[in-house]
Short mmCIF file of C-alpha atoms in Angstrom, two decimals:
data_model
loop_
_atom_site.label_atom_id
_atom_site.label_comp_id
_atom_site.label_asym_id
_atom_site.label_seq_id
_atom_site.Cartn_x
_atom_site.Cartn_y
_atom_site.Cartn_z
CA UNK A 1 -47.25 -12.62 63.77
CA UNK A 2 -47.46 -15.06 66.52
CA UNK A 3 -44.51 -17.14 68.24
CA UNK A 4 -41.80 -14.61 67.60
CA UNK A 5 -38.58 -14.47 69.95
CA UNK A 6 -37.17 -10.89 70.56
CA UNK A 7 -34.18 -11.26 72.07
CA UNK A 8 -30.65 -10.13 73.00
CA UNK A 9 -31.18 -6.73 72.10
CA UNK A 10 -30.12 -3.06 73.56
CA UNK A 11 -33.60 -1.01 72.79
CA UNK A 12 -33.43 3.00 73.30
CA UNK A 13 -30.27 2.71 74.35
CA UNK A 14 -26.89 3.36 73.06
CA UNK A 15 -24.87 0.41 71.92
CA UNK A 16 -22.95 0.98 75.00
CA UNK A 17 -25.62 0.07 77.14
CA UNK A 18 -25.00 3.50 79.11
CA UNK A 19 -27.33 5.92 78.18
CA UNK A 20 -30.62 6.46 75.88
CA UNK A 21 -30.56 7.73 72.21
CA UNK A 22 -30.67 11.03 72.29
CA UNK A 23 -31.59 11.23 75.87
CA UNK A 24 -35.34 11.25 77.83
CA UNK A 25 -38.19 13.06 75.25
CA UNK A 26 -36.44 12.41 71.93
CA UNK A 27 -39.31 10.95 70.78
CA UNK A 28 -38.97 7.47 71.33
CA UNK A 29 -42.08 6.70 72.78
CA UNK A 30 -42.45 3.22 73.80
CA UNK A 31 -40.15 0.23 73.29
CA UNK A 32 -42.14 -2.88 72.27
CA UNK A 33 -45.70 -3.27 71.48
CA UNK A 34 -47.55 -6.78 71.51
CA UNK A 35 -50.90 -6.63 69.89
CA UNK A 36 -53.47 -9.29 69.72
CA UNK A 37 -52.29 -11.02 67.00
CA UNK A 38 -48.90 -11.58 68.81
CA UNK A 39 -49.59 -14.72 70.51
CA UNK A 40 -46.78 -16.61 72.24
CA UNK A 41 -43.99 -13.76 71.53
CA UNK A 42 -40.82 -14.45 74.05
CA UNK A 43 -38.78 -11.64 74.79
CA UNK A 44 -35.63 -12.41 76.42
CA UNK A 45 -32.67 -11.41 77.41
CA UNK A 46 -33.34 -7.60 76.81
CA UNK A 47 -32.35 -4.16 77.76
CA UNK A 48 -35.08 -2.11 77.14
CA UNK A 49 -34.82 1.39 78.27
CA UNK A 50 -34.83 5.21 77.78
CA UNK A 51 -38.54 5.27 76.47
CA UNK A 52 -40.97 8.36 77.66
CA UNK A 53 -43.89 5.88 77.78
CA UNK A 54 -43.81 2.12 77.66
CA UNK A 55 -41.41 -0.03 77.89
CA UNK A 56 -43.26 -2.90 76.71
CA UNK A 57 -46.99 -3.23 76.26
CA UNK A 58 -49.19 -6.36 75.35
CA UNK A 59 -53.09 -5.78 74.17
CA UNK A 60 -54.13 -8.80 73.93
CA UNK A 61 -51.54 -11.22 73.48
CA UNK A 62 -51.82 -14.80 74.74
CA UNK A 63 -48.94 -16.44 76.15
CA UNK A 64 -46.07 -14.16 76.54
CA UNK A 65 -42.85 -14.33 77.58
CA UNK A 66 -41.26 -11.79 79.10
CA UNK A 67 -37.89 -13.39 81.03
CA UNK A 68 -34.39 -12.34 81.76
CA UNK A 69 -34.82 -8.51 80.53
CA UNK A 70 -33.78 -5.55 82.71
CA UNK A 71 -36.45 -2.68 82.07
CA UNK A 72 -35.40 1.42 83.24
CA UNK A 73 -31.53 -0.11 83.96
CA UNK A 74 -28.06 0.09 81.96
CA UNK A 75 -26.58 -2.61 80.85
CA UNK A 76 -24.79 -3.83 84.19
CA UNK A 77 -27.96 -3.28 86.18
CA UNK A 78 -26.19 -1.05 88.09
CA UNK A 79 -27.27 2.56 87.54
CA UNK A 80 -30.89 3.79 85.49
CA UNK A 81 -31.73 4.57 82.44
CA UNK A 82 -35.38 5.33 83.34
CA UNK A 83 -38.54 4.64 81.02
CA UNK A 84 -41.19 7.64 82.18
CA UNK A 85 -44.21 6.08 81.81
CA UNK A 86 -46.03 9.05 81.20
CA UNK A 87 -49.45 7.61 80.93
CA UNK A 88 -48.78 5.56 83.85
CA UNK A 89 -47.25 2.84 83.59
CA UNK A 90 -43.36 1.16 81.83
CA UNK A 91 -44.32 -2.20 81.87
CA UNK A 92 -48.06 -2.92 80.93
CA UNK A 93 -50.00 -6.54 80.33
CA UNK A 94 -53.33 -4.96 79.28
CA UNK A 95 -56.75 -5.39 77.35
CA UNK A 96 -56.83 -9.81 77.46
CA UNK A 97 -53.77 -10.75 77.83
CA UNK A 98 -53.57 -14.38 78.81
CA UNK A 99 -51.48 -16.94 80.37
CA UNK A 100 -48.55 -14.00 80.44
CA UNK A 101 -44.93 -15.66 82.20
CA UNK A 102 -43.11 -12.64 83.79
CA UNK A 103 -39.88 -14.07 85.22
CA UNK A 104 -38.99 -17.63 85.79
CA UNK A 105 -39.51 -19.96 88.61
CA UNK A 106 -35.58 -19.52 89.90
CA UNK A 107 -34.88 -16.14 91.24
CA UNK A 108 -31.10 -16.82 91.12
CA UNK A 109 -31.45 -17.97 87.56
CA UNK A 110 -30.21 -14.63 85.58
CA UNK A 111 -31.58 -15.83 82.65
CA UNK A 112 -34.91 -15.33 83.22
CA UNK A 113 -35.39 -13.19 86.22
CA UNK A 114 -36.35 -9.49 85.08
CA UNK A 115 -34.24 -6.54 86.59
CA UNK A 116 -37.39 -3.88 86.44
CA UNK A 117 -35.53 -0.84 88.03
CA UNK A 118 -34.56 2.50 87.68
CA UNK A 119 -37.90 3.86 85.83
CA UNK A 120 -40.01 7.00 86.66
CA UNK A 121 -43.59 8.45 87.46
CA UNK A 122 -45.45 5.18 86.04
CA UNK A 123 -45.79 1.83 87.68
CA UNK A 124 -43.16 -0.09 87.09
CA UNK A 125 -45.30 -3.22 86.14
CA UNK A 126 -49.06 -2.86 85.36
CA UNK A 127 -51.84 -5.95 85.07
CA UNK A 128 -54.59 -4.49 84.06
CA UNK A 129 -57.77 -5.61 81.65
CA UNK A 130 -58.61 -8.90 81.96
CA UNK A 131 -55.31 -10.37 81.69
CA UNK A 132 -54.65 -13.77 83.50
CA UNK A 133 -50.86 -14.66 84.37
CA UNK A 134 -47.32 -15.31 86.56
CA UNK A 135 -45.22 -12.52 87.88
CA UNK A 136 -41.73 -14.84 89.56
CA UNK A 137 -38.69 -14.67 90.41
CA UNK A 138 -37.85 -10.91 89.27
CA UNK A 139 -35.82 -8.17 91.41
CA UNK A 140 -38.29 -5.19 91.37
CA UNK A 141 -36.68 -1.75 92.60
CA UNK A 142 -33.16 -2.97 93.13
CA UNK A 143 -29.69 -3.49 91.28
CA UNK A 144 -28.80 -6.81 89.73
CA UNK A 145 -27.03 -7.90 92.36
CA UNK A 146 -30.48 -7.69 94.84
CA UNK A 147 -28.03 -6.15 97.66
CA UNK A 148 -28.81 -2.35 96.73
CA UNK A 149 -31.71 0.28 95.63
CA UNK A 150 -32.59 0.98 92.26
CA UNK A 151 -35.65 3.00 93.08
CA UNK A 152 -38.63 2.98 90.92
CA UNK A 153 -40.37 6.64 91.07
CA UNK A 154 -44.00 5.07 91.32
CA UNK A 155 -45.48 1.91 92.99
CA UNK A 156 -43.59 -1.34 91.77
CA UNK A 157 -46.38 -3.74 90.69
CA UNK A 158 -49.89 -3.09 90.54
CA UNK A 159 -52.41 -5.43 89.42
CA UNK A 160 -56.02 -3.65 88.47
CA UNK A 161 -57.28 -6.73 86.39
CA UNK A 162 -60.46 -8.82 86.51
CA UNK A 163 -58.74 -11.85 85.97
CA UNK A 164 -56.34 -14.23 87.72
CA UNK A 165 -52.82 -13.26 88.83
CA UNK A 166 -50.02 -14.34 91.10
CA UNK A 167 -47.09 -12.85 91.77
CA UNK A 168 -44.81 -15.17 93.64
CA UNK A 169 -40.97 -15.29 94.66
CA UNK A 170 -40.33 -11.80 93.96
CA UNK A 171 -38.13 -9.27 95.55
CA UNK A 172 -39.95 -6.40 95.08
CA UNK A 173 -38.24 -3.02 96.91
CA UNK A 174 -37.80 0.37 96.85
CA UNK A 175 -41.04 2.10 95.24
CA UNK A 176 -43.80 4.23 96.08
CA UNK A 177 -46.09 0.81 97.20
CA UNK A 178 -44.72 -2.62 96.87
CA UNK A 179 -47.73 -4.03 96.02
CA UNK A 180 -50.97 -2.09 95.22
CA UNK A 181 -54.18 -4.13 94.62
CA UNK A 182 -57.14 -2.47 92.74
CA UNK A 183 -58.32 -5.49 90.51
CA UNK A 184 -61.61 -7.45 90.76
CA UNK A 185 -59.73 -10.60 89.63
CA UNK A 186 -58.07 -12.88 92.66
CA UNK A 187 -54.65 -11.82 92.90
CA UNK A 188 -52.18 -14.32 95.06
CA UNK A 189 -49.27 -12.72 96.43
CA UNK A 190 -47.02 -15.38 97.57
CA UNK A 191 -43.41 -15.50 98.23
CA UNK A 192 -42.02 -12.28 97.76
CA UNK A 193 -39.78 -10.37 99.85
CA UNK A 194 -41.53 -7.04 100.08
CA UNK A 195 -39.15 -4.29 101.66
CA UNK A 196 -35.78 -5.85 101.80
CA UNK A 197 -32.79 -6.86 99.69
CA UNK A 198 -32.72 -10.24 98.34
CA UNK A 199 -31.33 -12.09 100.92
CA UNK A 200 -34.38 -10.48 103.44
CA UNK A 201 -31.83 -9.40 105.82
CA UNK A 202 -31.53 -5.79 105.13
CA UNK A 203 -34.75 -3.46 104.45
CA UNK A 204 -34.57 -1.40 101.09
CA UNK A 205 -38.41 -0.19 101.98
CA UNK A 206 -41.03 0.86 100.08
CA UNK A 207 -41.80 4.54 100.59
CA UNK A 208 -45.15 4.08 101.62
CA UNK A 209 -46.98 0.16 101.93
CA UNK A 210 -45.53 -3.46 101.31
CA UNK A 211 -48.87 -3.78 99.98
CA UNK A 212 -51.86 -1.78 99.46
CA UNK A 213 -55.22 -3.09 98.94
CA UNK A 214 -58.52 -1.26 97.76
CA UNK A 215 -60.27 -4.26 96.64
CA UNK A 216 -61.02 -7.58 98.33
CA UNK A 217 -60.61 -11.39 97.73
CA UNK A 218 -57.27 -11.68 97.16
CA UNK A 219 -54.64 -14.30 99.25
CA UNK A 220 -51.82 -13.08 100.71
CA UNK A 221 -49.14 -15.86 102.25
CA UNK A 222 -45.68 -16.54 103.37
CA UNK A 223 -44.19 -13.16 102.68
CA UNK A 224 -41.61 -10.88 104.24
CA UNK A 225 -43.15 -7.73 104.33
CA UNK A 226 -40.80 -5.36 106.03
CA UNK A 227 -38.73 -2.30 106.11
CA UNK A 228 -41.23 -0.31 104.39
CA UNK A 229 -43.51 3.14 105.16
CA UNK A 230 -40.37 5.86 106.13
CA UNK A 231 -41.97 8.09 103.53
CA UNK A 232 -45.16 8.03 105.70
CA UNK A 233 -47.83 5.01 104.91
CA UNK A 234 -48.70 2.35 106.82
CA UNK A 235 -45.78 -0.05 106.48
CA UNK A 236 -46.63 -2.99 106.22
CA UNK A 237 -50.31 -4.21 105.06
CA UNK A 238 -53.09 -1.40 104.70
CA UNK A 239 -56.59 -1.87 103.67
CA UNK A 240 -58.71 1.28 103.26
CA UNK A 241 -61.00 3.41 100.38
CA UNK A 242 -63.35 1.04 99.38
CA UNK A 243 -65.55 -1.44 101.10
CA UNK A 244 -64.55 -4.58 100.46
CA UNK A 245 -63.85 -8.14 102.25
CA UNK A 246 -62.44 -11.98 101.88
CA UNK A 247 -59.11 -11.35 102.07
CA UNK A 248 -57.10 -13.73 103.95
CA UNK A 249 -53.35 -13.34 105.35
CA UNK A 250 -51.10 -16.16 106.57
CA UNK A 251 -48.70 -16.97 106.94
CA UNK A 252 -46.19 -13.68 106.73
CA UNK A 253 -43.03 -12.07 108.23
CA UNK A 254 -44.56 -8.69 108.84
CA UNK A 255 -41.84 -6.13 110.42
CA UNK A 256 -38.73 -9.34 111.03
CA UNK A 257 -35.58 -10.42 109.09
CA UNK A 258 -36.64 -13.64 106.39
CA UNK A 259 -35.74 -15.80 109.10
CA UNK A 260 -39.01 -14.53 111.58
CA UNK A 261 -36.17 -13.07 114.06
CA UNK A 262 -34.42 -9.50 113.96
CA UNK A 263 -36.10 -6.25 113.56
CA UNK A 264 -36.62 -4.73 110.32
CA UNK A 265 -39.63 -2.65 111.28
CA UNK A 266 -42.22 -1.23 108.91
CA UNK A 267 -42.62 2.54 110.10
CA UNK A 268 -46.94 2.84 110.61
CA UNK A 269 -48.70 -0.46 111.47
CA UNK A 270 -48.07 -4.03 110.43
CA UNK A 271 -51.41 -4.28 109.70
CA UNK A 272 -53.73 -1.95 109.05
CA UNK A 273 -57.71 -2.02 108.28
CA UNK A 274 -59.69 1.32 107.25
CA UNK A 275 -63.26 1.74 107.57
CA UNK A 276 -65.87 -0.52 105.80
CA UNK A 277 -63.43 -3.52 105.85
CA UNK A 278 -64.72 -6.48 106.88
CA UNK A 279 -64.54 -10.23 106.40
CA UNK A 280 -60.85 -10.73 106.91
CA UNK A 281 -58.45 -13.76 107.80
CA UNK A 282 -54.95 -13.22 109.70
CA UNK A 283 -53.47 -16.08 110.23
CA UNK A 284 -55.04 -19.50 110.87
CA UNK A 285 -55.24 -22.89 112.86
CA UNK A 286 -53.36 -24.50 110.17
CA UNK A 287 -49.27 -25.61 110.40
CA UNK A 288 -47.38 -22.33 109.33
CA UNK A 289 -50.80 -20.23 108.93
CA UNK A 290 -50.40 -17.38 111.59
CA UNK A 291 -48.60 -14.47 111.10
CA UNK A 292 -45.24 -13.08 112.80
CA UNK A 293 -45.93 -9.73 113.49
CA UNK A 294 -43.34 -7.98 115.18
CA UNK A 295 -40.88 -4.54 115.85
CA UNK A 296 -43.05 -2.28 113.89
CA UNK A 297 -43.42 1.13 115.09
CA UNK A 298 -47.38 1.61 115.03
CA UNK A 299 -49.62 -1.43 116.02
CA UNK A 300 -49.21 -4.58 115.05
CA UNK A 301 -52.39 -5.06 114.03
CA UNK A 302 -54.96 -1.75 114.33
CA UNK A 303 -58.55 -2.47 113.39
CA UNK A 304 -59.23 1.46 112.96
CA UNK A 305 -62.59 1.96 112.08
CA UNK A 306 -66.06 0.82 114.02
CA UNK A 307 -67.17 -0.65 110.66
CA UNK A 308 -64.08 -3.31 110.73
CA UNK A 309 -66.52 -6.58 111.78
CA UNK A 310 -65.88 -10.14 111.11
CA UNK A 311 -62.24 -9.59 111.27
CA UNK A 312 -60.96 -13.19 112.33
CA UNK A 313 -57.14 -13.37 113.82
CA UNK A 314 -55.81 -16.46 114.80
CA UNK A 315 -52.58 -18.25 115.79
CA UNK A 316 -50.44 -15.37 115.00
CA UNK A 317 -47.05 -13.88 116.63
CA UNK A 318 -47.43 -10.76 117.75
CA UNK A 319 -45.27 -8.55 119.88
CA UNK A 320 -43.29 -5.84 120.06
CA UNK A 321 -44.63 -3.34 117.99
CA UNK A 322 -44.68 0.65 118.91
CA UNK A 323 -47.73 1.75 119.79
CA UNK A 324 -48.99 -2.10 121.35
CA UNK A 325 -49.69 -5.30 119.21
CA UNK A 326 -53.49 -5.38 118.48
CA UNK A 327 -56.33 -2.75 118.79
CA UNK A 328 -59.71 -2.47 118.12
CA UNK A 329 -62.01 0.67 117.55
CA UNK A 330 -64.51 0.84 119.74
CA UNK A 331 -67.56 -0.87 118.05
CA UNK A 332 -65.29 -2.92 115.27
CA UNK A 333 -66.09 -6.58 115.76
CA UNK A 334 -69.64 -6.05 117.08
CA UNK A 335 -70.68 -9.25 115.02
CA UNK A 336 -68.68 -11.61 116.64
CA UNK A 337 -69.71 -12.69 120.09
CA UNK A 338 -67.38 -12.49 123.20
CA UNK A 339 -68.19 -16.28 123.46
CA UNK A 340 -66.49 -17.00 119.76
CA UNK A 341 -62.76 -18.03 118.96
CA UNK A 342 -61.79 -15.21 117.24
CA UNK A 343 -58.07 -15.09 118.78
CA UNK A 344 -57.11 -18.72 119.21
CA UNK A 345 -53.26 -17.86 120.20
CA UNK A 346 -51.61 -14.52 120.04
CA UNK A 347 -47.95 -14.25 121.79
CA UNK A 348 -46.37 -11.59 122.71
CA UNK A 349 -42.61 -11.65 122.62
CA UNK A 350 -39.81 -9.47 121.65
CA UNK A 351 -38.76 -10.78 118.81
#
């Protein structure tokens, strides 16, 4: 059936909007399911929670909308209710799903910003397939009011698809990884406040990166990125596993307040490059393209490997940090001759 709205309804949950039917494992295994031949379902408005697998799952249909639902909550947004995700994920846009709308273009509009909190051992919110689509304006890992954690058990948002994706204007806090990209598809992350409550002035981190990346390509720009690694990762941005390249960074508040001033320092590096990484932008000659990388306790930003090459950093802010504010492996950047621009300004201030 395509072009049905679900909406305004308590699912799993009591009619209280306090606790799950019959509590986690009663059998209710997954909330909604969208197959292919649900094209241009909306479902609004939602508390969906209290499931031992999904909370909502789309194979394959086109044009969904998923706005103004709180996923793994109660009904206040206040306390959770978690969805397991016990085959790894609570929130899952899979198999083709195109042209998806998660969230709405005004964070502060209630209505359609998604409150995806409280949930356990599964990503919270999984692209995966081929699947093409938006992820805005949601709070990700914190209570409804954005001020406080709401921990997700796993890593917030993952995207693993070969298609298209941007997630933009999120806050996205308080998980295993912020953002963890696998996919083969371009994924833009844009935006988002990555580490910190929704006013970026206060870090709710991420137990391990802001964002993780094992495959190349993808854009990341005009993010805070902070408060994040206490549980032991890298903090802020960390590349490693696979060789891969073309990813480019600008842009970003990596280890400051939203306003590029104030510590909130990512514990590990601010950015971080494993071995076989090469190819990358940070920062740029453009208005607003380099980086502010500052107050973390590692480096700044740590090529680590002899293998990182081609690894272009330009016009950033960088100062402050731990352990210093860049380094290089001995050997990494063996392409690039001494005689090239490859650091066109980087300050150093205390920021």
């Amino acid at each position: 059936v395509t072009n049905t709205k679900i909406q305004n309804n308590y699912i799993g949950v009591k009619a209280t909007g306090t606790a799950a039917i019959g509590g986690p494992g009663d059998g209710s295994d997954m909330g909604i399911e969208l197959q292919e031949t649900s094209d241009g379902t909306q479902v609004l408005q939602n508390l969906i929670s209290g499931h031992t697998v999904y909370a909502i799952r789309t194979n394959g249909a086109d044009n969904v909308v998923f706005q103004g639902n709180y996923v793994g909550t109660n009904a206040a947004g206040t306390g959770a209710i978690a969805n397991d995700g016990l085959i790894g994920r609570v929130v899952m846009f899979d198999s083709s799903s195109t042209n998806f709308t998660i969230g709405g273009t005004d964070i502060n509009n209630g209505t359609t910003r998604n409150l995806i909190s409280g949930n356990g051992t599964g990503t919270a919110l999984k692209i995966d397939g081929s699947s093409t689509g938006t992820v805005q304006g949601n709070y990700i890992g914190l209570k409804a009011d954005g001020t406080a954690v709401l921990a997700n058990q796993a890593t917030n948002v993952q995207t693993s698809s070969s298609g298209a994706v941007t997630v933009q204007n999120n806050v996205i806090s308080g998980g295993a990884e912020g953002i963890y990209l696998d996919g083969t598809g371009v994924t833009t992350v844009t935006g988002n406040y990555i580490g910190t409550n929704s006013a970026g002035t206060a870090a709710i981190g991420n137990n391990n990166e802001g964002i993780r990346l094992e495959t190349g390509g993808h854009i990341i720009t005009n993010n805070v990125i902070s408060g994040n690694g206490a549980g032991g990762g890298q903090g802020g941005i960390r590349m490693l596993i696979n060789a891969f390249s073309n990813v480019t960074i600008k842009g970003n508040k990596i280890g400051t307040k939203a306003d590029g001033t104030g510590s909130l320092a990512n514990s590990g590096d601010g950015i971080n490059l494993g071995a076989n990484i090469t190819n990358i932008t940070i920062g740029g000659t453009g208005t607003s393209e380099g980086n502010i990388i500052a107050n973390n306790t590692g480096w700044g930003i740590n090529l680590s490997d002899s293998t990182n090459d081609l690894i272009k950093i330009r016009a950033n802010v960088v100062g402050n940090n731990g352990n210093g504010n860049i380094t290089f492996a001995s050997g990494a950047n063996s392409s690039i001759s001494s005689s090239a621009t490859v650091i066109t300004t980087v300050n150093t201030n205390s920021l």
